[in-house]
Amino acid sequence: MSIKLENVHYIYSPDTAFRKQALKDINLEIMDGQFIGLIGHTGSGKSTLIQHLNGLMRATSGTIYYQGENIYADKYDMKALRAQVGLVFQYPEHQLFEVTVLKDVCFGPANLGLSAEECEQRAKEALKLVGLKEKYWQKSPFELSGGQKRRTAIAGVLAMHPKYLILDEPTAGLDPKGRTDILDQIASLHELGGLTVILVSHSMEDVAKYADRLIVMDHGRIRFDDTPKHVFRHYKTLEEMGLAAPQVTYIAARLREKGWDIPEDITTVDEAKNAILKAVSSLKGGQ
Ligand code: ADP
């Protein structure tokens, strides 16, 4: 099962002086169960791409298949697609509007035509999944902290029971603790709940830590699509695209240049720690 894009192009304002081709010949298959990081410089086409995945934007040309079915076919059920491919926009808390947190999270399922009881049950379950404590459920979303608002908005999408969860910079503007908490929750939804995740991020550290596949966009095209470790080996090319590797990758490279016995493909702090400790203990052993 997958979402598959074939030769997808997208052009904003095609017949005007503002014509802008934002997607150029995108070929991509997102398999169920993956955790995908999507990176690229500002304006590289990430937001445009993710809005194609649930049919919110329609390709200028090319085809998208959801579970093998062409989503542009006549009578294709776009509403069902949008429920299954959940999209959390940047700063999703701007879209909170109900009087209580619980009602806000109920909004999506209610739109699917579910009974009030079922909506509430799903909303409660989703709020638990994102780790928002029960004492907040009857509060106004506007009384919550930034991180809590973000969780509420994510719960609103989860309450639709999507198979795919696409998040556009879910941690933007949050403090370090809030960032880690939210990403850890998402990772556990992926691991325990089998949710396929697509995470748009500007943090190389985050995608290195959480993603098993990394897609790099550059001027509307996919430049790399591989494991994070393989992609970050090309850090010089990434730099030319206005990106970089995680900082520990550079530290590890410098240590290696200085003769330390450290592997080439370090991308997370934990890996760096283990490799450095190992190198230090072998130095000591050799004394
Ligand atoms: P990213 O999410 O990677 O920052 P976007 O998908 O937002 O990139 O933008 C891709 C390109 O399309 C950029 O050059 C951007 O300026 C252009 N673009 C985005 N939205 C619009 C729009 N509504 N009208 C015209 N051009 C747009």
Coordinates of C-alpha atoms and ligand atoms in Angstrom, one line a residue:
M1 CA 0.0 0.0 0.0
S2 CA 1.3 3.4 -0.9
I3 CA 0.9 6.9 -2.2
K4 CA 2.6 7.1 -5.6
L5 CA 3.3 10.2 -7.6
E6 CA 4.2 9.8 -11.3
N7 CA 5.6 12.7 -13.3
V8 CA 3.9 15.3 -11.2
H9 CA 4.4 18.9 -12.2
Y10 CA 2.8 21.9 -10.5
I11 CA 2.7 25.5 -11.8
Y12 CA 1.3 28.4 -9.8
S13 CA -0.5 31.1 -11.9
P14 CA 0.3 29.4 -15.2
D15 CA -1.0 31.9 -17.7
T16 CA 0.3 35.1 -16.0
A17 CA 3.5 37.0 -15.6
F18 CA 3.8 35.4 -12.1
R19 CA 4.0 31.9 -13.5
K20 CA 6.1 29.7 -11.1
Q21 CA 6.8 26.1 -11.6
A22 CA 7.0 24.7 -8.0
L23 CA 7.1 21.0 -8.8
K24 CA 9.1 19.5 -11.6
D25 CA 8.7 15.9 -12.6
I26 CA 8.2 14.4 -9.2
N27 CA 8.3 10.6 -9.0
L28 CA 7.9 9.2 -5.6
E29 CA 6.4 6.3 -3.8
I30 CA 5.6 6.6 -0.1
M31 CA 5.2 3.1 1.3
D32 CA 3.1 2.3 4.3
G33 CA 5.0 2.2 7.6
Q34 CA 7.8 4.6 6.6
F35 CA 8.9 7.6 8.6
I36 CA 10.0 10.1 6.0
G37 CA 11.9 13.3 6.5
L38 CA 11.3 16.0 3.8
I39 CA 13.9 18.8 3.7
G40 CA 14.9 21.5 1.2
H41 CA 15.6 25.2 1.2
T42 CA 12.7 27.7 1.6
G43 CA 10.8 27.8 -1.7
S44 CA 12.1 24.3 -2.8
G45 CA 8.5 23.0 -3.1
K46 CA 7.9 21.1 0.2
S47 CA 4.6 22.6 1.1
T48 CA 3.4 22.4 -2.5
L49 CA 4.3 18.7 -2.6
I50 CA 2.6 17.7 0.7
Q51 CA -0.6 19.4 -0.3
H52 CA -0.7 17.2 -3.4
L53 CA -0.6 14.0 -1.3
N54 CA -4.1 14.4 0.1
G55 CA -5.5 16.1 -3.0
L56 CA -5.7 19.6 -1.6
M57 CA -3.8 20.8 -4.6
R58 CA -4.2 19.3 -8.0
A59 CA -1.1 18.6 -10.2
T60 CA -0.9 20.6 -13.3
S61 CA 0.2 17.3 -15.0
G62 CA 1.0 13.9 -13.8
T63 CA -0.8 11.3 -11.7
I64 CA -1.1 10.4 -8.1
Y65 CA -2.2 6.9 -6.9
Y66 CA -3.5 6.3 -3.4
Q67 CA -3.5 2.6 -2.6
G68 CA -3.3 1.9 -6.4
E69 CA -6.2 4.2 -7.3
N70 CA -5.8 7.3 -9.4
I71 CA -7.0 10.1 -7.2
Y72 CA -7.8 12.3 -10.3
A73 CA -10.2 9.7 -11.7
D74 CA -13.9 10.7 -12.0
K75 CA -15.9 10.2 -8.8
Y76 CA -12.8 9.5 -6.7
D77 CA -13.7 10.0 -3.1
M78 CA -11.5 13.0 -2.1
K79 CA -13.1 13.3 1.2
A80 CA -12.1 9.8 2.2
L81 CA -8.6 10.5 0.9
R82 CA -8.3 13.6 3.1
A83 CA -9.4 11.6 6.2
Q84 CA -6.8 9.0 5.5
V85 CA -3.9 11.3 4.6
G86 CA -3.9 13.8 7.5
L87 CA -2.1 17.0 7.0
V88 CA -1.0 19.2 9.9
F89 CA 0.0 22.7 8.5
Q90 CA 2.6 25.0 9.9
Y91 CA 1.3 26.7 13.0
P92 CA -1.8 24.6 13.0
E93 CA -2.9 26.2 16.3
H94 CA -4.0 29.2 14.2
Q95 CA -6.9 26.9 13.1
L96 CA -8.2 26.2 16.5
F97 CA -11.5 27.9 17.0
E98 CA -13.9 25.9 19.1
V99 CA -14.9 26.8 22.7
T100 CA -13.2 23.8 24.3
V101 CA -10.2 21.6 23.4
L102 CA -12.4 18.5 23.2
K103 CA -14.9 20.2 20.8
D104 CA -12.0 21.3 18.6
V105 CA -10.6 17.8 18.3
C106 CA -14.2 16.5 17.6
F107 CA -14.5 18.8 14.6
G108 CA -12.7 16.5 12.0
P109 CA -14.6 13.3 13.0
A110 CA -17.9 15.2 13.0
N111 CA -17.2 16.3 9.5
L112 CA -16.8 12.6 8.6
G113 CA -20.4 12.2 9.7
L114 CA -19.7 10.2 12.8
S115 CA -22.1 10.2 15.8
A116 CA -21.5 12.7 18.6
E117 CA -20.5 9.8 20.9
E118 CA -18.1 8.4 18.5
C119 CA -16.5 11.8 17.8
E120 CA -16.0 12.3 21.5
Q121 CA -14.5 8.9 22.0
R122 CA -12.1 9.5 19.1
A123 CA -11.2 12.9 20.3
K124 CA -10.4 11.7 23.8
E125 CA -8.3 8.9 22.4
A126 CA -6.4 11.3 20.1
L127 CA -5.8 13.7 23.0
K128 CA -4.3 10.9 25.0
L129 CA -2.1 9.9 22.1
V130 CA -0.6 13.4 21.9
G131 CA -0.2 13.4 25.7
L132 CA -2.5 16.3 26.5
K133 CA -3.8 15.7 30.1
E134 CA -7.5 15.4 30.8
K135 CA -7.5 18.6 32.9
Y136 CA -7.1 20.6 29.7
W137 CA -9.9 19.0 27.7
Q138 CA -12.7 21.4 28.8
K139 CA -10.5 24.5 28.6
S140 CA -10.6 27.0 25.8
P141 CA -7.7 26.2 23.3
F142 CA -6.7 29.8 23.8
E143 CA -5.8 29.2 27.4
L144 CA -3.2 26.6 26.5
S145 CA 0.6 27.0 26.1
G146 CA 2.1 27.0 22.6
G147 CA 3.1 23.3 22.8
Q148 CA -0.3 22.3 24.2
K149 CA -2.1 24.1 21.4
R150 CA 0.1 22.4 18.9
R151 CA -0.8 19.0 20.4
T152 CA -4.5 19.8 20.3
A153 CA -4.2 20.6 16.6
I154 CA -2.3 17.4 15.9
A155 CA -5.0 15.5 17.9
G156 CA -7.6 17.0 15.6
V157 CA -6.0 15.3 12.7
L158 CA -5.3 12.1 14.5
A159 CA -9.0 11.9 15.5
M160 CA -9.8 11.3 11.8
H161 CA -7.8 8.0 12.1
P162 CA -5.5 8.7 9.2
K163 CA -3.1 6.1 7.8
Y164 CA -0.6 8.8 6.9
L165 CA 0.3 11.8 9.0
I166 CA 2.0 14.7 7.2
L167 CA 3.5 17.4 9.4
D168 CA 4.8 20.7 8.1
E169 CA 7.4 21.9 10.7
P170 CA 5.5 20.6 13.7
T171 CA 8.0 22.0 16.2
A172 CA 8.5 25.5 14.7
G173 CA 8.5 28.1 17.4
L174 CA 8.5 25.6 20.3
D175 CA 11.1 25.5 23.0
P176 CA 13.6 22.5 23.0
K177 CA 11.6 20.5 25.6
G178 CA 8.4 21.0 23.6
R179 CA 10.1 20.0 20.4
T180 CA 11.5 16.7 21.8
D181 CA 8.2 15.9 23.5
I182 CA 6.2 16.3 20.3
L183 CA 8.6 14.5 18.1
D184 CA 8.9 11.6 20.5
Q185 CA 5.1 11.3 20.6
I186 CA 5.0 11.2 16.8
A187 CA 7.7 8.6 16.7
S188 CA 5.8 6.4 19.1
L189 CA 2.6 6.8 17.0
H190 CA 4.7 5.6 14.1
E191 CA 6.3 2.7 16.0
L192 CA 3.3 1.5 18.1
G193 CA 0.4 2.7 16.0
G194 CA 1.9 1.8 12.6
L195 CA 1.3 5.4 11.3
T196 CA 3.2 6.4 8.2
V197 CA 4.8 9.8 8.9
I198 CA 6.1 12.5 6.6
L199 CA 7.9 15.2 8.5
V200 CA 8.8 18.4 6.9
S201 CA 11.7 19.9 8.8
H202 CA 14.5 22.4 8.8
S203 CA 16.3 20.5 11.5
M204 CA 18.9 18.1 10.1
E205 CA 19.2 16.7 13.7
D206 CA 15.5 15.9 13.9
V207 CA 15.4 14.1 10.5
A208 CA 18.6 12.2 11.3
K209 CA 17.2 11.0 14.6
Y210 CA 13.6 10.1 13.6
A211 CA 13.4 9.4 9.8
D212 CA 14.3 6.1 8.1
R213 CA 14.1 7.8 4.7
L214 CA 15.1 11.3 3.7
I215 CA 13.8 13.2 0.7
V216 CA 15.7 16.4 -0.3
M217 CA 14.0 18.9 -2.5
D218 CA 15.8 21.6 -4.5
H219 CA 14.1 24.1 -6.8
G220 CA 11.0 21.9 -7.3
R221 CA 12.9 18.6 -7.9
I222 CA 13.8 15.7 -5.7
R223 CA 17.6 15.7 -5.4
F224 CA 18.1 12.9 -2.9
D225 CA 15.9 10.1 -1.7
D226 CA 17.7 7.6 0.5
T227 CA 18.4 6.8 4.1
P228 CA 19.5 9.8 6.1
K229 CA 23.0 8.3 6.5
H230 CA 23.4 8.0 2.8
V231 CA 22.0 11.5 2.1
F232 CA 24.2 13.2 4.7
R233 CA 27.4 11.7 3.1
H234 CA 26.7 14.3 0.4
Y235 CA 26.9 17.2 2.8
K236 CA 29.0 19.3 0.4
T237 CA 26.2 19.1 -2.2
L238 CA 23.6 19.8 0.5
E239 CA 25.6 22.9 1.5
E240 CA 25.4 24.1 -2.1
M241 CA 21.6 23.8 -1.8
G242 CA 21.5 25.9 1.3
L243 CA 21.3 22.9 3.6
A244 CA 23.8 21.0 5.8
A245 CA 24.4 17.8 7.6
P246 CA 23.7 17.5 11.3
Q247 CA 26.4 19.3 13.3
V248 CA 27.7 16.0 14.8
T249 CA 28.5 14.8 11.3
Y250 CA 31.0 17.6 10.9
I251 CA 32.5 17.1 14.4
A252 CA 33.0 13.4 13.6
A253 CA 34.5 14.3 10.2
R254 CA 37.0 16.6 11.9
L255 CA 38.0 14.0 14.5
R256 CA 38.5 11.5 11.8
E257 CA 40.7 13.9 9.9
K258 CA 42.8 14.2 13.1
G259 CA 43.3 10.5 13.1
W260 CA 40.5 9.4 15.5
D261 CA 39.0 6.0 14.7
I262 CA 35.5 7.2 14.1
P263 CA 33.0 5.9 11.5
E264 CA 32.2 8.0 8.5
D265 CA 28.4 8.0 8.9
I266 CA 27.7 9.6 12.3
T267 CA 24.5 11.6 12.2
T268 CA 23.1 11.6 15.7
V269 CA 24.5 12.7 19.1
D270 CA 24.1 9.3 20.5
E271 CA 26.1 7.7 17.7
A272 CA 28.8 10.3 18.2
K273 CA 28.9 9.7 21.9
N274 CA 29.3 6.0 21.5
A275 CA 32.0 6.3 18.8
I276 CA 34.0 8.8 20.8
L277 CA 33.8 6.8 24.0
K278 CA 34.9 3.7 22.0
A279 CA 37.8 5.6 20.4
V280 CA 38.9 7.0 23.8
S281 CA 38.8 3.6 25.5
S282 CA 40.9 2.0 22.7
L283 CA 43.4 4.9 23.1
K284 CA 43.6 4.1 26.8
G285 CA 43.8 0.4 26.1
G286 CA 46.8 1.1 23.8
Q287 CA 48.7 3.1 26.4
Ligands
ADP1 P1 8.7 25.4 0.6 O1 7.5 24.8 1.3 O2 9.8 24.4 0.3 O3 9.2 26.6 1.3 P2 6.7 26.1 -1.4 O4 6.1 24.9 -1.8 O5 6.0 27.0 -0.4 O6 8.2 25.8 -0.8 O7 7.0 27.1 -2.6 C1 7.6 26.6 -3.8 C2 7.7 27.7 -4.8 O8 6.4 28.1 -5.2 C3 8.4 28.9 -4.3 O9 9.1 29.5 -5.3 C4 7.2 29.8 -3.9 O10 7.6 31.2 -4.0 C5 6.2 29.5 -4.9 N1 4.8 29.6 -4.4 C6 4.3 29.1 -3.2 N2 3.0 29.4 -3.1 C7 2.7 30.2 -4.1 C8 1.5 30.9 -4.5 N3 0.4 30.8 -3.8 N4 1.6 31.6 -5.7 C9 2.7 31.7 -6.4 N5 3.8 31.1 -6.1 C10 3.9 30.4 -5.0

